[in-house]
CSV table of C-alpha atoms in Angstrom, one decimal:
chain,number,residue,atom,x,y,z
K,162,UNK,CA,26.8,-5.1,0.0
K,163,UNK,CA,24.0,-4.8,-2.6
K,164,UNK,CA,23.3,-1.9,-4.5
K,165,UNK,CA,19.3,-1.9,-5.2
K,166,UNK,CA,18.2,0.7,-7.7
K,167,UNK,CA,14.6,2.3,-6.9
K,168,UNK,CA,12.7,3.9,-9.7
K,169,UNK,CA,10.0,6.3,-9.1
K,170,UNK,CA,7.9,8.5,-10.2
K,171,UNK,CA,8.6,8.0,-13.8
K,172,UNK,CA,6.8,6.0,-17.1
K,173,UNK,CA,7.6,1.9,-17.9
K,174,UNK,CA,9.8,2.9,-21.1
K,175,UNK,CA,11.5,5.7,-18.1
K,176,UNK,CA,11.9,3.3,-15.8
K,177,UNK,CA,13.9,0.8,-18.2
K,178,UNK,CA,15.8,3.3,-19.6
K,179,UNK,CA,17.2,4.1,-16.5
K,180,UNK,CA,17.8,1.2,-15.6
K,181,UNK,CA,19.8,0.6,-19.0
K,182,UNK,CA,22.2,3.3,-18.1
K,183,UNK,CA,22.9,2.0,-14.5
K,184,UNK,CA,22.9,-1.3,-15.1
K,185,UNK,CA,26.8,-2.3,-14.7
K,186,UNK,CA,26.8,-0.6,-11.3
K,187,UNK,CA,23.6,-1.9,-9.5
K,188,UNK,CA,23.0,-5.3,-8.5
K,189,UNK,CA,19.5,-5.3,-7.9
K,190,UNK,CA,16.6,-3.2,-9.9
K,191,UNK,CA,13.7,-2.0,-7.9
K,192,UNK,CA,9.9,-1.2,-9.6
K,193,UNK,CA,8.6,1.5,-7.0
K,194,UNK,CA,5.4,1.1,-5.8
K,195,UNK,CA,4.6,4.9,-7.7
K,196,UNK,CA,5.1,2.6,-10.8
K,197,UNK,CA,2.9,0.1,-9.8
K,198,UNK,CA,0.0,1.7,-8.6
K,199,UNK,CA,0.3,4.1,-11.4
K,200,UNK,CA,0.6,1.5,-14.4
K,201,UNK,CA,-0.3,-2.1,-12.8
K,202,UNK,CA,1.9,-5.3,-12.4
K,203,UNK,CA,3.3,-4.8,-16.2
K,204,UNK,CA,5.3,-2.6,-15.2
K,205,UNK,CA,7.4,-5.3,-13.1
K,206,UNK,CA,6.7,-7.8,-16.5
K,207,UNK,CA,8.8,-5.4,-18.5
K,208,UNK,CA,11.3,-5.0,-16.0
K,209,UNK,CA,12.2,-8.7,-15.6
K,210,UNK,CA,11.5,-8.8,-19.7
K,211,UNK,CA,14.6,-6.1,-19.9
K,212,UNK,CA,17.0,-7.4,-17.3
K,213,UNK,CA,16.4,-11.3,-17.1
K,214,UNK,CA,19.6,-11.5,-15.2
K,215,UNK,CA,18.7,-9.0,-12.7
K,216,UNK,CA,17.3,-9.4,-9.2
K,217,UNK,CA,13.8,-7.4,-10.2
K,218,UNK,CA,12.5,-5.9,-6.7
K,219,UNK,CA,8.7,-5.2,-6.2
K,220,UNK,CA,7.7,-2.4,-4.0
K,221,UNK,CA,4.4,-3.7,-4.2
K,222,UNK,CA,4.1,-3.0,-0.3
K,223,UNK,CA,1.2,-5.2,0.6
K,224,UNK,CA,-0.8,-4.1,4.0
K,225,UNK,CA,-3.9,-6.9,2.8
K,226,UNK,CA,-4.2,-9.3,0.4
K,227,UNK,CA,-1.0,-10.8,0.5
K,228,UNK,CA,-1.7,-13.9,-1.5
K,229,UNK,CA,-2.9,-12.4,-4.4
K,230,UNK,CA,-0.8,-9.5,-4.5
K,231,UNK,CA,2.7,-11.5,-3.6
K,232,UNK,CA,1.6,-14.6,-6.8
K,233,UNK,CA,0.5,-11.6,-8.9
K,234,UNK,CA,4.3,-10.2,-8.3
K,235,UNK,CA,6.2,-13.5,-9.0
K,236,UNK,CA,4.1,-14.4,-11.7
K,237,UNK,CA,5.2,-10.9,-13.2
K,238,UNK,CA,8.9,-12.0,-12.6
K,239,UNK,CA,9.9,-10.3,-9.5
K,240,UNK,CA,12.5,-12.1,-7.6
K,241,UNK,CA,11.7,-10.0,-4.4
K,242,UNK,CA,8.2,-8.0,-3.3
K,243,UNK,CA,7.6,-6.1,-0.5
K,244,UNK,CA,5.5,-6.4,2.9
K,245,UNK,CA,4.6,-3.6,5.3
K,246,UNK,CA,5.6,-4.3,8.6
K,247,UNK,CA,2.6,-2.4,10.3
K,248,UNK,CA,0.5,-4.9,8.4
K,249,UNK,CA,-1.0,-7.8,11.0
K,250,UNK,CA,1.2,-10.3,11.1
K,251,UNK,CA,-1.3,-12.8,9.6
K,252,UNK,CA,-0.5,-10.7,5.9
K,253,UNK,CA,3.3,-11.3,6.4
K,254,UNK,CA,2.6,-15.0,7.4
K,255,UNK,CA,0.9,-15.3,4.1
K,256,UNK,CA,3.5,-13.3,2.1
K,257,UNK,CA,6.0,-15.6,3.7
K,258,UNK,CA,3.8,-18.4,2.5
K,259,UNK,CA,3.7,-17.2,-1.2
K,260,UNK,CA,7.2,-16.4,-1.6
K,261,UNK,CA,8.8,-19.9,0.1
K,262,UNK,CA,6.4,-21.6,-2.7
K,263,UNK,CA,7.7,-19.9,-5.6
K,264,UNK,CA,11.4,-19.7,-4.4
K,265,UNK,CA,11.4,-16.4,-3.9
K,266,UNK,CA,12.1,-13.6,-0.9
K,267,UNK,CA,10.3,-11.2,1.0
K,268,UNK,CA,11.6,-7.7,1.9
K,269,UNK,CA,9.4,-6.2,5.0
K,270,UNK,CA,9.1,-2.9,5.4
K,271,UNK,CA,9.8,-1.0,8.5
K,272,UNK,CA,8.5,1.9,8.2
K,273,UNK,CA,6.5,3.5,11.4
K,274,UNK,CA,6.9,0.0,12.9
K,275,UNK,CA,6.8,0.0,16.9
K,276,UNK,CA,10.1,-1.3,18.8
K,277,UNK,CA,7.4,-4.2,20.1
K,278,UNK,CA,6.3,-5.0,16.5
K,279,UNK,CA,9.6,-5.4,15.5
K,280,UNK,CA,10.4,-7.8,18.3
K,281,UNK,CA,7.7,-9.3,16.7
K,282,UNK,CA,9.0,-9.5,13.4
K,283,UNK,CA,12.4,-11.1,14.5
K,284,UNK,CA,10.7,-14.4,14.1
K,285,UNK,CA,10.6,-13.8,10.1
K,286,UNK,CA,14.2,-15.3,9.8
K,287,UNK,CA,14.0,-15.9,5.7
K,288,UNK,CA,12.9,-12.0,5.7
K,289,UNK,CA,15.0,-9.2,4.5
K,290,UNK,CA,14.5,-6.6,6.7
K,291,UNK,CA,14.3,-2.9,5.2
K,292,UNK,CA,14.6,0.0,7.3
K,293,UNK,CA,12.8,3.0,5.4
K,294,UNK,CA,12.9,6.9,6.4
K,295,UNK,CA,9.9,7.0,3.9
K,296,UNK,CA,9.9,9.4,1.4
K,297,UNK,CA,7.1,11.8,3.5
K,298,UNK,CA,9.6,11.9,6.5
K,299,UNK,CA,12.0,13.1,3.8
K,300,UNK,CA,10.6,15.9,2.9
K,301,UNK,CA,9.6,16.9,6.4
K,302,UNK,CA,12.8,16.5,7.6
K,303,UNK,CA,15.0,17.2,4.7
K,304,UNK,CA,16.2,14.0,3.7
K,305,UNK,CA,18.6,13.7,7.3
K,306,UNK,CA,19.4,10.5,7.9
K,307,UNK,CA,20.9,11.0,11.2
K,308,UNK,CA,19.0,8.7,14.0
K,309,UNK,CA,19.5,5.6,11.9
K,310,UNK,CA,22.4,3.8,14.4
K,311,UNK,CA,21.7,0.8,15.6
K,312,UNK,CA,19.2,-1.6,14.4
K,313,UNK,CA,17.6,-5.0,16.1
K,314,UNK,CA,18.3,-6.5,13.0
K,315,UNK,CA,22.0,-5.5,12.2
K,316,UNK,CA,23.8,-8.3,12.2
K,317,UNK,CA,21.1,-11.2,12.9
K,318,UNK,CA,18.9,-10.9,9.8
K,319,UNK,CA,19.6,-9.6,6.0
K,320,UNK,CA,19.3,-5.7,6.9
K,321,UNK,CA,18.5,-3.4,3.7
K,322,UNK,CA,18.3,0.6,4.3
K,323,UNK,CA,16.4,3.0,2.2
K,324,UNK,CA,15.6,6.5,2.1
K,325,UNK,CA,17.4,9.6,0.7
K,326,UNK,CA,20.4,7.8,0.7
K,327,UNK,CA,23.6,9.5,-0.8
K,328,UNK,CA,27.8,8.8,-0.8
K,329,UNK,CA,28.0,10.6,2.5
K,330,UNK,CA,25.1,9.2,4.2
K,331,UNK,CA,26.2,5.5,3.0
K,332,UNK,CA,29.6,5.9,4.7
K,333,UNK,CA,27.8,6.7,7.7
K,334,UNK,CA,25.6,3.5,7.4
K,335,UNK,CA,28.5,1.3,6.3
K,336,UNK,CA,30.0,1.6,9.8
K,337,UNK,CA,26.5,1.6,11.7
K,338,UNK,CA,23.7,-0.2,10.1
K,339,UNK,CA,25.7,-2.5,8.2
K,340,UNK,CA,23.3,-3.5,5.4
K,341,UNK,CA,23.7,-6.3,3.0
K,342,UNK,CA,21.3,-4.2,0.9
K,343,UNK,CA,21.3,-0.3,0.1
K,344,UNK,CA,18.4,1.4,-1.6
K,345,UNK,CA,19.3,4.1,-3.7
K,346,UNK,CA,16.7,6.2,-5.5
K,347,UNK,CA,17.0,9.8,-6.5
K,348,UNK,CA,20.6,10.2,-5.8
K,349,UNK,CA,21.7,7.9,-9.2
K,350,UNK,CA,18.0,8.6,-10.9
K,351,UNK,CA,18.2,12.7,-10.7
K,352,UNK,CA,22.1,12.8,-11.0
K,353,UNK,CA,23.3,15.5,-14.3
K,354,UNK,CA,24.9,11.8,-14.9
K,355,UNK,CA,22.9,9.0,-13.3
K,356,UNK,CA,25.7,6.1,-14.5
K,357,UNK,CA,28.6,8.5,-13.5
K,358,UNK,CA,26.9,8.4,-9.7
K,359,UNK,CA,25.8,4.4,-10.2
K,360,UNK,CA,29.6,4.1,-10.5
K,361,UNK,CA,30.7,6.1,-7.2
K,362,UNK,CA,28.6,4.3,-5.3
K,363,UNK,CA,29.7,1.0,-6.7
K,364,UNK,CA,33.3,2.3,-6.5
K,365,UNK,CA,32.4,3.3,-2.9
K,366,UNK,CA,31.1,0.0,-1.6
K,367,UNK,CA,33.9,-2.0,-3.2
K,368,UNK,CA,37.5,-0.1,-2.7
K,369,UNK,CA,35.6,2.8,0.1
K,370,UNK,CA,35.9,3.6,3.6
K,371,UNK,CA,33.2,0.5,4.7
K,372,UNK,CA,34.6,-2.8,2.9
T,188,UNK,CA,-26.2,5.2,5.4
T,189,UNK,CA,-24.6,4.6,1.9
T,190,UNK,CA,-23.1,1.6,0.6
T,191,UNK,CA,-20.0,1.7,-1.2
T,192,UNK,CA,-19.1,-1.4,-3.6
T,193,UNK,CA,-16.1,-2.4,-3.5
T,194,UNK,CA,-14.6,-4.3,-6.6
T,195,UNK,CA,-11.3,-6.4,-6.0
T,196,UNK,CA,-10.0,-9.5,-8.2
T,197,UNK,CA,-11.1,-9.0,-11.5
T,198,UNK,CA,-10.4,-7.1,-14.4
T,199,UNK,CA,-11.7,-3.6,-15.2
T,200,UNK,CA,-14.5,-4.4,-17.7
T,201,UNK,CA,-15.9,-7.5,-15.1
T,202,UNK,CA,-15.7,-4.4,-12.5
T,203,UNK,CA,-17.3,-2.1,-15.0
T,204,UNK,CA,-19.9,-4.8,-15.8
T,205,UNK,CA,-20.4,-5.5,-11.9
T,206,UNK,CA,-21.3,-1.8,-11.3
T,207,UNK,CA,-23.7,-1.3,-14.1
T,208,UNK,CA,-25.7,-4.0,-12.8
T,209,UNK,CA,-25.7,-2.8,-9.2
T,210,UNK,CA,-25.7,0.4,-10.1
T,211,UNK,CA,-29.0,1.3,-9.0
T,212,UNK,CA,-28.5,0.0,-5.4
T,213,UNK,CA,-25.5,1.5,-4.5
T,214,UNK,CA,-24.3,5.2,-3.4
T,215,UNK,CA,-20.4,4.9,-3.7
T,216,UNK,CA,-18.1,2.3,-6.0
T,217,UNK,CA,-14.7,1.5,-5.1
T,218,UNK,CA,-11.7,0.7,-7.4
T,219,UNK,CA,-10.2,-1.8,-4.9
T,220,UNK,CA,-6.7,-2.1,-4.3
T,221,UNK,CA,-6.0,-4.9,-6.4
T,222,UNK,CA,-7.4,-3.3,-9.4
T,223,UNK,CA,-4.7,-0.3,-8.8
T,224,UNK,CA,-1.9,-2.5,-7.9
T,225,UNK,CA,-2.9,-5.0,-11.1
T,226,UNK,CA,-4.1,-2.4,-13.9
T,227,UNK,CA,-3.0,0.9,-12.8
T,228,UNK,CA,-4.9,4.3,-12.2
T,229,UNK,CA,-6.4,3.5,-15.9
T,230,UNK,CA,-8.8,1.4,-13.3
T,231,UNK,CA,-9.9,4.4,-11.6
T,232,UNK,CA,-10.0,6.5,-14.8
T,233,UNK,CA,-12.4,3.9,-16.6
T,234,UNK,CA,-14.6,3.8,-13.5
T,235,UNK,CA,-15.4,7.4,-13.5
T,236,UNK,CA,-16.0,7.6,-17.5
T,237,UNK,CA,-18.2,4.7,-16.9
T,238,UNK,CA,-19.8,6.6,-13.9
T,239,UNK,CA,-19.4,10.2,-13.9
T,240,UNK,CA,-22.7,10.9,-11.4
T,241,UNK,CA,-21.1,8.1,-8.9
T,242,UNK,CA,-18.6,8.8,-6.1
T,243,UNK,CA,-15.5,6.9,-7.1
T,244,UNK,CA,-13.3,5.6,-3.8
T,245,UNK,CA,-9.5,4.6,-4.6
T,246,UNK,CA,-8.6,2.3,-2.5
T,247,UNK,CA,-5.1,3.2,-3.2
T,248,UNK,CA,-4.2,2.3,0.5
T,249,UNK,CA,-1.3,5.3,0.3
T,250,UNK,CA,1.2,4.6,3.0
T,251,UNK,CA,4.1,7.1,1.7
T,252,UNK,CA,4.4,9.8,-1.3
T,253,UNK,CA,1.3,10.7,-0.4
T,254,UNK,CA,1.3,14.1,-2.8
T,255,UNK,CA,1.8,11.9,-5.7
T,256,UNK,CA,-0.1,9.0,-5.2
T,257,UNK,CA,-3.6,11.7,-4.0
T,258,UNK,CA,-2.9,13.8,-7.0
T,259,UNK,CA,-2.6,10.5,-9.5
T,260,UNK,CA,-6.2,9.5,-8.1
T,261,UNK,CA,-7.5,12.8,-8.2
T,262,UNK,CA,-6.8,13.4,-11.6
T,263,UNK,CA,-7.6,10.3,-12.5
T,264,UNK,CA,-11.5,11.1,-11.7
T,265,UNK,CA,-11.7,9.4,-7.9
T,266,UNK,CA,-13.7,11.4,-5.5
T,267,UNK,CA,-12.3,10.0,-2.6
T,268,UNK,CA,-8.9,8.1,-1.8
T,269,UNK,CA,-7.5,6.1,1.2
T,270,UNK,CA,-4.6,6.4,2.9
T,271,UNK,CA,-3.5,4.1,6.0
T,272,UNK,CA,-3.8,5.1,9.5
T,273,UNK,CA,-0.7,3.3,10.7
T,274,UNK,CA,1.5,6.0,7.9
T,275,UNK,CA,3.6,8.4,9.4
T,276,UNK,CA,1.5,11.5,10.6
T,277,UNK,CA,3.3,13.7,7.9
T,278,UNK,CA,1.9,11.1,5.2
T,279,UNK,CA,-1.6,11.8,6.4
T,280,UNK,CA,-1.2,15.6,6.6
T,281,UNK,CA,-0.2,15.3,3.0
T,282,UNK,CA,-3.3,13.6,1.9
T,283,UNK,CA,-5.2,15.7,3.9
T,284,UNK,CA,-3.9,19.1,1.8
T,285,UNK,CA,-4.1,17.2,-1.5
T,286,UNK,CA,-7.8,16.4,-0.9
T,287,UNK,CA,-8.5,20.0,0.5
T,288,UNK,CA,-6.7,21.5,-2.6
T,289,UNK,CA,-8.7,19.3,-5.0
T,290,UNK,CA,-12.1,19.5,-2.9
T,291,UNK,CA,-12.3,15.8,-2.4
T,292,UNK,CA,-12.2,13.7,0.4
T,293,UNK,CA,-9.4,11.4,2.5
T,294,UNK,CA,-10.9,8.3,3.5
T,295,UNK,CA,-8.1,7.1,6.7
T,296,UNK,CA,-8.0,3.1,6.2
T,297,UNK,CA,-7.6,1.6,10.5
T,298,UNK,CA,-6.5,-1.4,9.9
T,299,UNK,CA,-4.0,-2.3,12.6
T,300,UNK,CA,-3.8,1.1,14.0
T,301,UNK,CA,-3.3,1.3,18.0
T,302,UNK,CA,-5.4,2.7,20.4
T,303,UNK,CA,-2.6,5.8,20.3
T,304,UNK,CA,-2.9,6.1,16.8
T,305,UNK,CA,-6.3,6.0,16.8
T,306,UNK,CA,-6.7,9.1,19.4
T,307,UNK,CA,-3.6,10.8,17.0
T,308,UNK,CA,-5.9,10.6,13.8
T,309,UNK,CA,-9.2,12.0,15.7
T,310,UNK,CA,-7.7,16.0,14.5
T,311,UNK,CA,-8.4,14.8,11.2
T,312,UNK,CA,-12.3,16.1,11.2
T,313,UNK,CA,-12.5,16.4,7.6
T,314,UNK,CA,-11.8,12.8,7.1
T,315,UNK,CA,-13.8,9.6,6.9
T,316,UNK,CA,-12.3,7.1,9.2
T,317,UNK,CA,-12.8,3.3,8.0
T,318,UNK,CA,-13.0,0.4,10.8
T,319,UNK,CA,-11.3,-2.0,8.4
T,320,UNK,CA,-10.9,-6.3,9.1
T,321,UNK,CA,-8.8,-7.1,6.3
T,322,UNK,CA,-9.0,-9.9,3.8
T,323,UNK,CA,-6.2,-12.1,5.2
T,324,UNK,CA,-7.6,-11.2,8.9
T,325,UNK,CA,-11.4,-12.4,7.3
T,326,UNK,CA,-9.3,-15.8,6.0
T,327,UNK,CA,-8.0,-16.3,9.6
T,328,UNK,CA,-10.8,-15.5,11.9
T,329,UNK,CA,-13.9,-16.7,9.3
T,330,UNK,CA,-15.1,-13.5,8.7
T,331,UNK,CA,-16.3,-13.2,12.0
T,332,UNK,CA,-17.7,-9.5,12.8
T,333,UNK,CA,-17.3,-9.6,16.4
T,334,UNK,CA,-15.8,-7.2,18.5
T,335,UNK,CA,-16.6,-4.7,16.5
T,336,UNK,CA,-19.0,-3.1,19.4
T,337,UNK,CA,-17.3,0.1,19.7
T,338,UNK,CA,-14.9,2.8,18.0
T,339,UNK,CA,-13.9,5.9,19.0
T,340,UNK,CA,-14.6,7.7,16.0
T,341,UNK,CA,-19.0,6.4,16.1
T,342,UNK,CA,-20.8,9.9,16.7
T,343,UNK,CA,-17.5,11.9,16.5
T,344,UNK,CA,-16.3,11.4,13.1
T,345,UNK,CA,-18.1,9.9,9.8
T,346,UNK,CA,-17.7,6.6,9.5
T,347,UNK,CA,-17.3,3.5,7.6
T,348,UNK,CA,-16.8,0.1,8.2
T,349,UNK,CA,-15.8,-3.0,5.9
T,350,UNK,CA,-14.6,-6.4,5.6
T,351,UNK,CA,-16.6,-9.6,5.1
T,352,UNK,CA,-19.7,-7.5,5.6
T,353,UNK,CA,-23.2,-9.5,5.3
T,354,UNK,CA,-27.1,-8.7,5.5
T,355,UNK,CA,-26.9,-10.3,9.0
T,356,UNK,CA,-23.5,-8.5,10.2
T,357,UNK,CA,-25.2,-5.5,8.8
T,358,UNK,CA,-27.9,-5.3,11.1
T,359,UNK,CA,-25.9,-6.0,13.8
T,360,UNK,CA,-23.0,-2.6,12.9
T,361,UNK,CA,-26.1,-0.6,12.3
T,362,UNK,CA,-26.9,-0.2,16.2
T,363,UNK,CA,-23.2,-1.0,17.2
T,364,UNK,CA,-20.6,1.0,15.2
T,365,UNK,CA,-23.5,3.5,12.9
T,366,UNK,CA,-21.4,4.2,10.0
T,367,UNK,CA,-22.0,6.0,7.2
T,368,UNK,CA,-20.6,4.3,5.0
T,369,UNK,CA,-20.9,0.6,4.7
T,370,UNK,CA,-18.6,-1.0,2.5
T,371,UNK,CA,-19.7,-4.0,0.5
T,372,UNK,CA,-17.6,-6.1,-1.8
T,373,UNK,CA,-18.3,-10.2,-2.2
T,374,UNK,CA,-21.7,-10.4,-0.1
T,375,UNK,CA,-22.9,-8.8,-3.7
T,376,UNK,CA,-19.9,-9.2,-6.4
T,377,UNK,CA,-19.8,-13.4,-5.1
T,378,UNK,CA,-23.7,-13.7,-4.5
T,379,UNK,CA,-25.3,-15.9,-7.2
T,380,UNK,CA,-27.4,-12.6,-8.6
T,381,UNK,CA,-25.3,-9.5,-7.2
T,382,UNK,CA,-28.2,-7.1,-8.2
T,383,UNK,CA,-30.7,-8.6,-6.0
T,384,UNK,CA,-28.2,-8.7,-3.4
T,385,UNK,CA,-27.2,-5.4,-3.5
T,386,UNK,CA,-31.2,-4.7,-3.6
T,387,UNK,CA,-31.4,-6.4,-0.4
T,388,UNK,CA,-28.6,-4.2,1.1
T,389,UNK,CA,-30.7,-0.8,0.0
T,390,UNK,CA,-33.8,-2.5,1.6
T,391,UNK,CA,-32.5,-3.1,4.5
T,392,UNK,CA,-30.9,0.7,4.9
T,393,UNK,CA,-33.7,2.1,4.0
T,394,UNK,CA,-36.7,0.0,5.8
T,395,UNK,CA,-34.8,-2.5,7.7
T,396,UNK,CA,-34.0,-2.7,11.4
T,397,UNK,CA,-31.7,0.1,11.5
T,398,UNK,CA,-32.8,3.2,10.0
């Protein structure tokens, strides 16, 4: 299992610094779309510039335009960029299209998909598929997590899970969900010691109660 | 009936330039989504110092953190933001308070929303609901403008209406769909001399076979 840090809600020079202090314990490094839409594609260019090495995730979450938006992505140096799922499947055809030219992957996200669109989506098998109590639903429902057992994609595509996630809750999902990818946000990046809770997490997914 | 431009694929200054020479012709200029995603809210912020007398639309296409993402346009100078139709109905709701609490206005995007959804987002009175074919959907069908007879939201709610729109498609939504809003982006940024093209759309508006 993958730790994938998500930055939000913060400046560029924020974002890497964060991401300096973490970096041991997460395998992945997510620019959140807040980031994006708020300071443009360089924000994924400095990214990539900081942590070559890294797997640099784009939460670019296309809906239109997936051509441009997925090249604009890759040619910033993101390894990964993001798709809604609610877009028409025509936009994930062409993000597919995009991201097998350049050698790199899609992550589609669920969020407010219908069970029948997800059927749908099934056929995307190079996909990772992220299911996402968005960050709205959060706050309306105070970050539960509870609903989140079973999955059409557990265990027959790369499953990824974001959303308010904490230690407790990833237990939880480590016996349920079963993601080769967790998404972890504000419970490293608002931590009294964001590195000290990078390396729980880290601690927990290697030696914890999943495997 | 106004016409909104909408600028996508180009830097700000080229969407800068565009405007001033249009300017005259149209009622509403959009910072499209790929100027956000590419060059940050600075793209909407430049806009509005460059037009302070214009409504500025953000086609920020919010699907989620919908407080921040409102407020971030808001302050930026945009008179008008978009959110997505298929969001989460709490993501909505948020967009709706930000706009209220800033006295602006939610535009709801429709692409790919349901029939259900559609009837759901009818509460929203204060809204302007957009009947949205998207730019991949336009690559795959040809920019076709059919079946585009009817919506729910025509004498109910305000209006508007984009994708691939034309002089000819446009006399054809005036007696179908009657937005009030008609949302314009390559018929005039892509026409060999996008001032008299965007002339042509006033024309038509204001003498043409519509009203």
């Amino acid at each position: 299992m993958k730790i994938q840090l998500a930055l939000d809600r913060m400046t560029i020079p924020e974002a890497v610094g964060m991401a300096e202090k973490v970096a041991q314990s997460v395998d992945w490094i997510e620019v959140g779309t807040s980031l994006i839409k708020e300071f443009g594609v360089d924000s994924v260019k400095e990214m990539k510039r900081a942590f070559p090495d890294k797997v640099i995730v784009a939460d670019i979450k296309t809906i239109d335009n997936a051509r441009y938006e997925f090249e604009m992505c890759f040619e910033a140096g993101a390894d990964v960029a993001t798709v809604m799922g609610v877009s028409p499947l025509v936009t994930i055809d062409a993000s597919m299209e995009v991201a097998g030219r350049y050698g790199r992957m899609v992550m589609i996200d669920l969020l407010n998909t219908s069970e029948e669109q997800q059927r749908e989506l099934l056929k995307y098998k190079d996909a990772i598929f992220c299911e996402h109590v968005s960050k709205d639903q959060q706050e309306e429902m105070g970050a539960k997590n509870q609903g989140r057992g079973s999955s059409i994609f557990s265990g027959e595509r790369m499953v990824a899970v974001a959303g308010g996630i904490t230690l407790s809750s990833l237990v939880q999902l480590q016996r349920t969900l079963k993601p080769e990818v967790v998404i972890v946000g504000s419970a490293i990046t608002k931590a009294e010691n964001p590195s000290e809770s990078a390396a729980q997490f880290k601690e927990l997914i290697l030696h914890g109660e999943g495997k």
